[in-house]
Amino acid sequence: MDYTIEEIARLYSALQVNKTQWFEHLQRPYNIKDINQAEEEIRTIEPLMEKVKKDYLSHGGDPSALL
């Protein structure tokens, strides 16, 4: 399935928001389980973000728009 460049940018943005929320969660964990979960979620999100970023750039997207 092909996505438009705008859809790819929205997906990247949504992943960034999710990653940021997990980083915030690390700042105020309730217990070690919360820390482990947040770290795992971040490790899962980061490669997805790279894949989406590469796809965005391959479609001619502006890299500065993904900051």
N, CA, C and O atoms as a Maestro MAE file, in Angstrom:
{
 s_m_m2io_version
 :::
 2.0.0
}

f_m_ct {
 s_m_title
 :::
 protein
 m_atom[268] {
  # First column is atom index #
  i_m_mmod_type
  r_m_x_coord
  r_m_y_coord
  r_m_z_coord
  i_m_residue_number
  s_m_chain_name
  s_m_pdb_residue_name
  s_m_pdb_atom_name
  i_m_atomic_number
  :::
  1 25 0.843 -1.168 0.000 1 A "MET " " N  " 7
  2 3 0.000 0.000 0.000 1 A "MET " " CA " 6
  3 2 0.891 1.235 0.000 1 A "MET " " C  " 6
  4 15 1.801 1.356 0.821 1 A "MET " " O  " 8
  5 25 0.630 2.129 -0.905 2 A "ASP " " N  " 7
  6 3 1.393 3.376 -0.983 2 A "ASP " " CA " 6
  7 2 0.670 4.485 -0.226 2 A "ASP " " C  " 6
  8 15 -0.551 4.625 -0.301 2 A "ASP " " O  " 8
  9 25 1.442 5.248 0.485 3 A "TYR " " N  " 7
  10 3 0.909 6.387 1.226 3 A "TYR " " CA " 6
  11 2 1.378 7.669 0.562 3 A "TYR " " C  " 6
  12 15 2.420 7.701 -0.092 3 A "TYR " " O  " 8
  13 25 0.601 8.716 0.736 4 A "THR " " N  " 7
  14 3 1.023 10.015 0.225 4 A "THR " " CA " 6
  15 2 2.109 10.551 1.146 4 A "THR " " C  " 6
  16 15 2.279 10.082 2.271 4 A "THR " " O  " 8
  17 25 2.829 11.524 0.655 5 A "ILE " " N  " 7
  18 3 3.895 12.117 1.467 5 A "ILE " " CA " 6
  19 2 3.325 12.754 2.737 5 A "ILE " " C  " 6
  20 15 3.977 12.750 3.781 5 A "ILE " " O  " 8
  21 25 2.119 13.295 2.648 6 A "GLU " " N  " 7
  22 3 1.474 13.893 3.824 6 A "GLU " " CA " 6
  23 2 1.128 12.815 4.853 6 A "GLU " " C  " 6
  24 15 1.286 13.026 6.056 6 A "GLU " " O  " 8
  25 25 0.659 11.667 4.380 7 A "GLU " " N  " 7
  26 3 0.333 10.575 5.294 7 A "GLU " " CA " 6
  27 2 1.589 10.038 5.973 7 A "GLU " " C  " 6
  28 15 1.571 9.715 7.161 7 A "GLU " " O  " 8
  29 25 2.658 9.948 5.229 8 A "ILE " " N  " 7
  30 3 3.926 9.484 5.803 8 A "ILE " " CA " 6
  31 2 4.404 10.466 6.870 8 A "ILE " " C  " 6
  32 15 4.872 10.052 7.931 8 A "ILE " " O  " 8
  33 25 4.289 11.755 6.594 9 A "ALA " " N  " 7
  34 3 4.692 12.774 7.572 9 A "ALA " " CA " 6
  35 2 3.833 12.683 8.829 9 A "ALA " " C  " 6
  36 15 4.348 12.830 9.937 9 A "ALA " " O  " 8
  37 25 2.533 12.443 8.673 10 A "ARG " " N  " 7
  38 3 1.650 12.305 9.837 10 A "ARG " " CA " 6
  39 2 2.019 11.070 10.659 10 A "ARG " " C  " 6
  40 15 2.007 11.105 11.889 10 A "ARG " " O  " 8
  41 25 2.345 9.991 9.971 11 A "LEU " " N  " 7
  42 3 2.747 8.776 10.670 11 A "LEU " " CA " 6
  43 2 4.020 9.018 11.478 11 A "LEU " " C  " 6
  44 15 4.108 8.607 12.635 11 A "LEU " " O  " 8
  45 25 4.992 9.674 10.882 12 A "TYR " " N  " 7
  46 3 6.236 9.985 11.587 12 A "TYR " " CA " 6
  47 2 5.936 10.855 12.811 12 A "TYR " " C  " 6
  48 15 6.473 10.627 13.895 12 A "TYR " " O  " 8
  49 25 5.083 11.840 12.625 13 A "SER " " N  " 7
  50 3 4.724 12.733 13.724 13 A "SER " " CA " 6
  51 2 4.044 11.964 14.858 13 A "SER " " C  " 6
  52 15 4.332 12.200 16.032 13 A "SER " " O  " 8
  53 25 3.152 11.054 14.510 14 A "ALA " " N  " 7
  54 3 2.463 10.260 15.527 14 A "ALA " " CA " 6
  55 2 3.450 9.373 16.287 14 A "ALA " " C  " 6
  56 15 3.350 9.231 17.506 14 A "ALA " " O  " 8
  57 25 4.391 8.785 15.573 15 A "LEU " " N  " 7
  58 3 5.414 7.969 16.233 15 A "LEU " " CA " 6
  59 2 6.272 8.824 17.162 15 A "LEU " " C  " 6
  60 15 6.633 8.389 18.256 15 A "LEU " " O  " 8
  61 25 6.597 10.038 16.726 16 A "GLN " " N  " 7
  62 3 7.401 10.942 17.554 16 A "GLN " " CA " 6
  63 2 6.657 11.310 18.833 16 A "GLN " " C  " 6
  64 15 7.252 11.344 19.910 16 A "GLN " " O  " 8
  65 25 5.370 11.582 18.722 17 A "VAL " " N  " 7
  66 3 4.562 11.910 19.901 17 A "VAL " " CA " 6
  67 2 4.556 10.725 20.862 17 A "VAL " " C  " 6
  68 15 4.726 10.895 22.069 17 A "VAL " " O  " 8
  69 25 4.359 9.532 20.322 18 A "ASN " " N  " 7
  70 3 4.336 8.335 21.152 18 A "ASN " " CA " 6
  71 2 5.675 8.118 21.849 18 A "ASN " " C  " 6
  72 15 5.720 7.786 23.033 18 A "ASN " " O  " 8
  73 25 6.756 8.307 21.114 19 A "LYS " " N  " 7
  74 3 8.097 8.154 21.694 19 A "LYS " " CA " 6
  75 2 8.316 9.178 22.810 19 A "LYS " " C  " 6
  76 15 8.854 8.848 23.866 19 A "LYS " " O  " 8
  77 25 7.901 10.404 22.570 20 A "THR " " N  " 7
  78 3 8.034 11.462 23.574 20 A "THR " " CA " 6
  79 2 7.247 11.115 24.831 20 A "THR " " C  " 6
  80 15 7.721 11.342 25.944 20 A "THR " " O  " 8
  81 25 6.046 10.565 24.660 21 A "GLN " " N  " 7
  82 3 5.241 10.171 25.818 21 A "GLN " " CA " 6
  83 2 5.935 9.091 26.637 21 A "GLN " " C  " 6
  84 15 5.890 9.119 27.866 21 A "GLN " " O  " 8
  85 25 6.577 8.144 25.964 22 A "TRP " " N  " 7
  86 3 7.303 7.101 26.692 22 A "TRP " " CA " 6
  87 2 8.512 7.678 27.410 22 A "TRP " " C  " 6
  88 15 8.824 7.253 28.523 22 A "TRP " " O  " 8
  89 25 9.199 8.637 26.798 23 A "PHE " " N  " 7
  90 3 10.321 9.283 27.487 23 A "PHE " " CA " 6
  91 2 9.823 10.023 28.730 23 A "PHE " " C  " 6
  92 15 10.477 9.996 29.773 23 A "PHE " " O  " 8
  93 25 8.681 10.677 28.622 24 A "GLU " " N  " 7
  94 3 8.097 11.359 29.778 24 A "GLU " " CA " 6
  95 2 7.727 10.354 30.863 24 A "GLU " " C  " 6
  96 15 7.884 10.617 32.055 24 A "GLU " " O  " 8
  97 25 7.232 9.200 30.426 25 A "HIS " " N  " 7
  98 3 6.877 8.147 31.377 25 A "HIS " " CA " 6
  99 2 8.114 7.679 32.149 25 A "HIS " " C  " 6
  100 15 8.021 7.336 33.327 25 A "HIS " " O  " 8
  101 25 9.256 7.668 31.489 26 A "LEU " " N  " 7
  102 3 10.499 7.281 32.170 26 A "LEU " " CA " 6
  103 2 10.878 8.272 33.270 26 A "LEU " " C  " 6
  104 15 11.576 7.910 34.217 26 A "LEU " " O  " 8
  105 25 10.427 9.502 33.149 27 A "GLN " " N  " 7
  106 3 10.761 10.524 34.139 27 A "GLN " " CA " 6
  107 2 10.006 10.332 35.447 27 A "GLN " " C  " 6
  108 15 10.427 10.828 36.492 27 A "GLN " " O  " 8
  109 25 8.885 9.607 35.387 28 A "ARG " " N  " 7
  110 3 8.067 9.402 36.584 28 A "ARG " " CA " 6
  111 2 7.510 7.977 36.643 28 A "ARG " " C  " 6
  112 15 6.294 7.782 36.661 28 A "ARG " " O  " 8
  113 25 8.386 7.003 36.673 29 A "PRO " " N  " 7
  114 3 7.911 5.617 36.706 29 A "PRO " " CA " 6
  115 2 7.352 5.256 38.083 29 A "PRO " " C  " 6
  116 15 7.746 5.825 39.101 29 A "PRO " " O  " 8
  117 25 6.433 4.304 38.088 30 A "TYR " " N  " 7
  118 3 5.881 3.814 39.353 30 A "TYR " " CA " 6
  119 2 6.735 2.686 39.924 30 A "TYR " " C  " 6
  120 15 6.865 2.537 41.139 30 A "TYR " " O  " 8
  121 25 7.309 1.902 39.026 31 A "ASN " " N  " 7
  122 3 8.138 0.780 39.471 31 A "ASN " " CA " 6
  123 2 9.050 0.343 38.323 31 A "ASN " " C  " 6
  124 15 9.012 0.916 37.234 31 A "ASN " " O  " 8
  125 25 9.855 -0.660 38.577 32 A "ILE " " N  " 7
  126 3 10.818 -1.124 37.579 32 A "ILE " " CA " 6
  127 2 10.114 -1.665 36.337 32 A "ILE " " C  " 6
  128 15 10.638 -1.553 35.229 32 A "ILE " " O  " 8
  129 25 8.941 -2.244 36.513 33 A "LYS " " N  " 7
  130 3 8.181 -2.762 35.371 33 A "LYS " " CA " 6
  131 2 7.840 -1.632 34.404 33 A "LYS " " C  " 6
  132 15 7.906 -1.812 33.188 33 A "LYS " " O  " 8
  133 25 7.477 -0.475 34.938 34 A "ASP " " N  " 7
  134 3 7.175 0.691 34.096 34 A "ASP " " CA " 6
  135 2 8.404 1.139 33.315 34 A "ASP " " C  " 6
  136 15 8.303 1.499 32.142 34 A "ASP " " O  " 8
  137 25 9.553 1.116 33.961 35 A "ILE " " N  " 7
  138 3 10.797 1.505 33.290 35 A "ILE " " CA " 6
  139 2 11.100 0.536 32.158 35 A "ILE " " C  " 6
  140 15 11.428 0.950 31.046 35 A "ILE " " O  " 8
  141 25 10.988 -0.753 32.446 36 A "ASN " " N  " 7
  142 3 11.254 -1.765 31.421 36 A "ASN " " CA " 6
  143 2 10.299 -1.636 30.241 36 A "ASN " " C  " 6
  144 15 10.710 -1.754 29.087 36 A "ASN " " O  " 8
  145 25 9.023 -1.395 30.532 37 A "GLN " " N  " 7
  146 3 8.043 -1.263 29.459 37 A "GLN " " CA " 6
  147 2 8.342 -0.035 28.603 37 A "GLN " " C  " 6
  148 15 8.295 -0.106 27.375 37 A "GLN " " O  " 8
  149 25 8.647 1.077 29.242 38 A "ALA " " N  " 7
  150 3 8.943 2.304 28.501 38 A "ALA " " CA " 6
  151 2 10.175 2.127 27.624 38 A "ALA " " C  " 6
  152 15 10.183 2.548 26.467 38 A "ALA " " O  " 8
  153 25 11.211 1.508 28.170 39 A "GLU " " N  " 7
  154 3 12.424 1.284 27.381 39 A "GLU " " CA " 6
  155 2 12.150 0.372 26.192 39 A "GLU " " C  " 6
  156 15 12.666 0.611 25.100 39 A "GLU " " O  " 8
  157 25 11.350 -0.663 26.389 40 A "GLU " " N  " 7
  158 3 11.009 -1.582 25.297 40 A "GLU " " CA " 6
  159 2 10.191 -0.871 24.221 40 A "GLU " " C  " 6
  160 15 10.428 -1.065 23.029 40 A "GLU " " O  " 8
  161 25 9.240 -0.057 24.635 41 A "GLU " " N  " 7
  162 3 8.421 0.683 23.665 41 A "GLU " " CA " 6
  163 2 9.292 1.629 22.834 41 A "GLU " " C  " 6
  164 15 9.114 1.737 21.621 41 A "GLU " " O  " 8
  165 25 10.215 2.298 23.479 42 A "ILE " " N  " 7
  166 3 11.112 3.219 22.768 42 A "ILE " " CA " 6
  167 2 11.980 2.450 21.783 42 A "ILE " " C  " 6
  168 15 12.175 2.887 20.649 42 A "ILE " " O  " 8
  169 25 12.503 1.299 22.218 43 A "ARG " " N  " 7
  170 3 13.316 0.470 21.307 43 A "ARG " " CA " 6
  171 2 12.495 -0.028 20.118 43 A "ARG " " C  " 6
  172 15 13.044 -0.223 19.034 43 A "ARG " " O  " 8
  173 25 11.217 -0.232 20.299 44 A "THR " " N  " 7
  174 3 10.343 -0.674 19.208 44 A "THR " " CA " 6
  175 2 10.023 0.478 18.263 44 A "THR " " C  " 6
  176 15 9.996 0.294 17.046 44 A "THR " " O  " 8
  177 25 9.784 1.649 18.808 45 A "ILE " " N  " 7
  178 3 9.374 2.811 18.011 45 A "ILE " " CA " 6
  179 2 10.520 3.351 17.158 45 A "ILE " " C  " 6
  180 15 10.303 3.728 16.006 45 A "ILE " " O  " 8
  181 25 11.724 3.394 17.699 46 A "GLU " " N  " 7
  182 3 12.843 4.023 16.981 46 A "GLU " " CA " 6
  183 2 13.112 3.419 15.598 46 A "GLU " " C  " 6
  184 15 13.285 4.181 14.648 46 A "GLU " " O  " 8
  185 25 13.158 2.086 15.435 47 A "PRO " " N  " 7
  186 3 13.375 1.554 14.080 47 A "PRO " " CA " 6
  187 2 12.209 1.851 13.143 47 A "PRO " " C  " 6
  188 15 12.404 2.048 11.944 47 A "PRO " " O  " 8
  189 25 11.002 1.883 13.690 48 A "LEU " " N  " 7
  190 3 9.848 2.248 12.864 48 A "LEU " " CA " 6
  191 2 9.976 3.676 12.359 48 A "LEU " " C  " 6
  192 15 9.673 3.971 11.203 48 A "LEU " " O  " 8
  193 25 10.429 4.555 13.241 49 A "MET " " N  " 7
  194 3 10.611 5.950 12.846 49 A "MET " " CA " 6
  195 2 11.650 6.067 11.740 49 A "MET " " C  " 6
  196 15 11.468 6.838 10.798 49 A "MET " " O  " 8
  197 25 12.733 5.314 11.845 50 A "GLU " " N  " 7
  198 3 13.767 5.355 10.804 50 A "GLU " " CA " 6
  199 2 13.224 4.860 9.466 50 A "GLU " " C  " 6
  200 15 13.520 5.431 8.416 50 A "GLU " " O  " 8
  201 25 12.428 3.793 9.514 51 A "LYS " " N  " 7
  202 3 11.840 3.260 8.284 51 A "LYS " " CA " 6
  203 2 10.898 4.282 7.650 51 A "LYS " " C  " 6
  204 15 10.938 4.503 6.440 51 A "LYS " " O  " 8
  205 25 10.061 4.894 8.463 52 A "VAL " " N  " 7
  206 3 9.126 5.899 7.959 52 A "VAL " " CA " 6
  207 2 9.895 7.097 7.407 52 A "VAL " " C  " 6
  208 15 9.531 7.647 6.368 52 A "VAL " " O  " 8
  209 25 10.960 7.502 8.103 53 A "LYS " " N  " 7
  210 3 11.772 8.634 7.646 53 A "LYS " " CA " 6
  211 2 12.397 8.335 6.282 53 A "LYS " " C  " 6
  212 15 12.376 9.184 5.390 53 A "LYS " " O  " 8
  213 25 12.953 7.132 6.118 54 A "LYS " " N  " 7
  214 3 13.541 6.753 4.830 54 A "LYS " " CA " 6
  215 2 12.488 6.763 3.727 54 A "LYS " " C  " 6
  216 15 12.747 7.222 2.614 54 A "LYS " " O  " 8
  217 25 11.307 6.257 4.042 55 A "ASP " " N  " 7
  218 3 10.219 6.243 3.065 55 A "ASP " " CA " 6
  219 2 9.828 7.671 2.688 55 A "ASP " " C  " 6
  220 15 9.610 7.977 1.516 55 A "ASP " " O  " 8
  221 25 9.743 8.528 3.685 56 A "TYR " " N  " 7
  222 3 9.391 9.930 3.459 56 A "TYR " " CA " 6
  223 2 10.417 10.600 2.548 56 A "TYR " " C  " 6
  224 15 10.057 11.287 1.592 56 A "TYR " " O  " 8
  225 25 11.690 10.394 2.851 57 A "LEU " " N  " 7
  226 3 12.747 11.011 2.048 57 A "LEU " " CA " 6
  227 2 12.780 10.435 0.633 57 A "LEU " " C  " 6
  228 15 13.065 11.157 -0.323 57 A "LEU " " O  " 8
  229 25 12.492 9.146 0.495 58 A "SER " " N  " 7
  230 3 12.489 8.533 -0.836 58 A "SER " " CA " 6
  231 2 11.341 9.050 -1.697 58 A "SER " " C  " 6
  232 15 11.389 8.961 -2.924 58 A "SER " " O  " 8
  233 25 10.313 9.589 -1.054 59 A "HIS " " N  " 7
  234 3 9.197 10.196 -1.781 59 A "HIS " " CA " 6
  235 2 9.432 11.688 -2.036 59 A "HIS " " C  " 6
  236 15 8.546 12.383 -2.534 59 A "HIS " " O  " 8
  237 25 10.620 12.171 -1.695 60 A "GLY " " N  " 7
  238 3 10.958 13.566 -1.947 60 A "GLY " " CA " 6
  239 2 10.607 14.516 -0.825 60 A "GLY " " C  " 6
  240 15 10.559 15.730 -1.026 60 A "GLY " " O  " 8
  241 25 10.358 13.969 0.365 61 A "GLY " " N  " 7
  242 3 10.005 14.814 1.499 61 A "GLY " " CA " 6
  243 2 11.182 15.638 1.993 61 A "GLY " " C  " 6
  244 15 12.341 15.258 1.824 61 A "GLY " " O  " 8
  245 25 10.868 16.762 2.601 62 A "ASP " " N  " 7
  246 3 11.870 17.673 3.158 62 A "ASP " " CA " 6
  247 2 12.304 17.156 4.533 62 A "ASP " " C  " 6
  248 15 11.474 17.070 5.438 62 A "ASP " " O  " 8
  249 25 13.577 16.814 4.709 63 A "PRO " " N  " 7
  250 3 14.028 16.268 5.990 63 A "PRO " " CA " 6
  251 2 13.797 17.207 7.175 63 A "PRO " " C  " 6
  252 15 13.577 16.742 8.293 63 A "PRO " " O  " 8
  253 25 13.842 18.494 6.947 64 A "SER " " N  " 7
  254 3 13.646 19.438 8.053 64 A "SER " " CA " 6
  255 2 12.205 19.432 8.559 64 A "SER " " C  " 6
  256 15 11.935 19.912 9.660 64 A "SER " " O  " 8
  257 25 11.288 18.898 7.772 65 A "ALA " " N  " 7
  258 3 9.887 18.839 8.192 65 A "ALA " " CA " 6
  259 2 9.657 17.750 9.238 65 A "ALA " " C  " 6
  260 15 8.606 17.722 9.878 65 A "ALA " " O  " 8
  261 25 10.614 16.869 9.414 66 A "LEU " " N  " 7
  262 3 10.451 15.762 10.352 66 A "LEU " " CA " 6
  263 2 11.090 16.015 11.704 66 A "LEU " " C  " 6
  264 15 11.167 15.099 12.522 66 A "LEU " " O  " 8
  265 25 11.541 17.205 11.957 67 A "LEU " " N  " 7
  266 3 12.195 17.490 13.233 67 A "LEU " " CA " 6
  267 2 11.226 17.713 14.337 67 A "LEU " " C  " 6
  268 15 11.630 17.964 15.472 67 A "LEU " " O  " 8
  :::
 }
 m_bond[267] {
  # First column is bond index #
  i_m_from
  i_m_to
  i_m_order
  :::
  1 1 2 1
  2 2 3 1
  3 3 4 2
  4 3 5 1
  5 5 6 1
  6 6 7 1
  7 7 8 2
  8 7 9 1
  9 9 10 1
  10 10 11 1
  11 11 12 2
  12 11 13 1
  13 13 14 1
  14 14 15 1
  15 15 16 2
  16 15 17 1
  17 17 18 1
  18 18 19 1
  19 19 20 2
  20 19 21 1
  21 21 22 1
  22 22 23 1
  23 23 24 2
  24 23 25 1
  25 25 26 1
  26 26 27 1
  27 27 28 2
  28 27 29 1
  29 29 30 1
  30 30 31 1
  31 31 32 2
  32 31 33 1
  33 33 34 1
  34 34 35 1
  35 35 36 2
  36 35 37 1
  37 37 38 1
  38 38 39 1
  39 39 40 2
  40 39 41 1
  41 41 42 1
  42 42 43 1
  43 43 44 2
  44 43 45 1
  45 45 46 1
  46 46 47 1
  47 47 48 2
  48 47 49 1
  49 49 50 1
  50 50 51 1
  51 51 52 2
  52 51 53 1
  53 53 54 1
  54 54 55 1
  55 55 56 2
  56 55 57 1
  57 57 58 1
  58 58 59 1
  59 59 60 2
  60 59 61 1
  61 61 62 1
  62 62 63 1
  63 63 64 2
  64 63 65 1
  65 65 66 1
  66 66 67 1
  67 67 68 2
  68 67 69 1
  69 69 70 1
  70 70 71 1
  71 71 72 2
  72 71 73 1
  73 73 74 1
  74 74 75 1
  75 75 76 2
  76 75 77 1
  77 77 78 1
  78 78 79 1
  79 79 80 2
  80 79 81 1
  81 81 82 1
  82 82 83 1
  83 83 84 2
  84 83 85 1
  85 85 86 1
  86 86 87 1
  87 87 88 2
  88 87 89 1
  89 89 90 1
  90 90 91 1
  91 91 92 2
  92 91 93 1
  93 93 94 1
  94 94 95 1
  95 95 96 2
  96 95 97 1
  97 97 98 1
  98 98 99 1
  99 99 100 2
  100 99 101 1
  101 101 102 1
  102 102 103 1
  103 103 104 2
  104 103 105 1
  105 105 106 1
  106 106 107 1
  107 107 108 2
  108 107 109 1
  109 109 110 1
  110 110 111 1
  111 111 112 2
  112 111 113 1
  113 113 114 1
  114 114 115 1
  115 115 116 2
  116 115 117 1
  117 117 118 1
  118 118 119 1
  119 119 120 2
  120 119 121 1
  121 121 122 1
  122 122 123 1
  123 123 124 2
  124 123 125 1
  125 125 126 1
  126 126 127 1
  127 127 128 2
  128 127 129 1
  129 129 130 1
  130 130 131 1
  131 131 132 2
  132 131 133 1
  133 133 134 1
  134 134 135 1
  135 135 136 2
  136 135 137 1
  137 137 138 1
  138 138 139 1
  139 139 140 2
  140 139 141 1
  141 141 142 1
  142 142 143 1
  143 143 144 2
  144 143 145 1
  145 145 146 1
  146 146 147 1
  147 147 148 2
  148 147 149 1
  149 149 150 1
  150 150 151 1
  151 151 152 2
  152 151 153 1
  153 153 154 1
  154 154 155 1
  155 155 156 2
  156 155 157 1
  157 157 158 1
  158 158 159 1
  159 159 160 2
  160 159 161 1
  161 161 162 1
  162 162 163 1
  163 163 164 2
  164 163 165 1
  165 165 166 1
  166 166 167 1
  167 167 168 2
  168 167 169 1
  169 169 170 1
  170 170 171 1
  171 171 172 2
  172 171 173 1
  173 173 174 1
  174 174 175 1
  175 175 176 2
  176 175 177 1
  177 177 178 1
  178 178 179 1
  179 179 180 2
  180 179 181 1
  181 181 182 1
  182 182 183 1
  183 183 184 2
  184 183 185 1
  185 185 186 1
  186 186 187 1
  187 187 188 2
  188 187 189 1
  189 189 190 1
  190 190 191 1
  191 191 192 2
  192 191 193 1
  193 193 194 1
  194 194 195 1
  195 195 196 2
  196 195 197 1
  197 197 198 1
  198 198 199 1
  199 199 200 2
  200 199 201 1
  201 201 202 1
  202 202 203 1
  203 203 204 2
  204 203 205 1
  205 205 206 1
  206 206 207 1
  207 207 208 2
  208 207 209 1
  209 209 210 1
  210 210 211 1
  211 211 212 2
  212 211 213 1
  213 213 214 1
  214 214 215 1
  215 215 216 2
  216 215 217 1
  217 217 218 1
  218 218 219 1
  219 219 220 2
  220 219 221 1
  221 221 222 1
  222 222 223 1
  223 223 224 2
  224 223 225 1
  225 225 226 1
  226 226 227 1
  227 227 228 2
  228 227 229 1
  229 229 230 1
  230 230 231 1
  231 231 232 2
  232 231 233 1
  233 233 234 1
  234 234 235 1
  235 235 236 2
  236 235 237 1
  237 237 238 1
  238 238 239 1
  239 239 240 2
  240 239 241 1
  241 241 242 1
  242 242 243 1
  243 243 244 2
  244 243 245 1
  245 245 246 1
  246 246 247 1
  247 247 248 2
  248 247 249 1
  249 249 250 1
  250 250 251 1
  251 251 252 2
  252 251 253 1
  253 253 254 1
  254 254 255 1
  255 255 256 2
  256 255 257 1
  257 257 258 1
  258 258 259 1
  259 259 260 2
  260 259 261 1
  261 261 262 1
  262 262 263 1
  263 263 264 2
  264 263 265 1
  265 265 266 1
  266 266 267 1
  267 267 268 2
  :::
 }
}
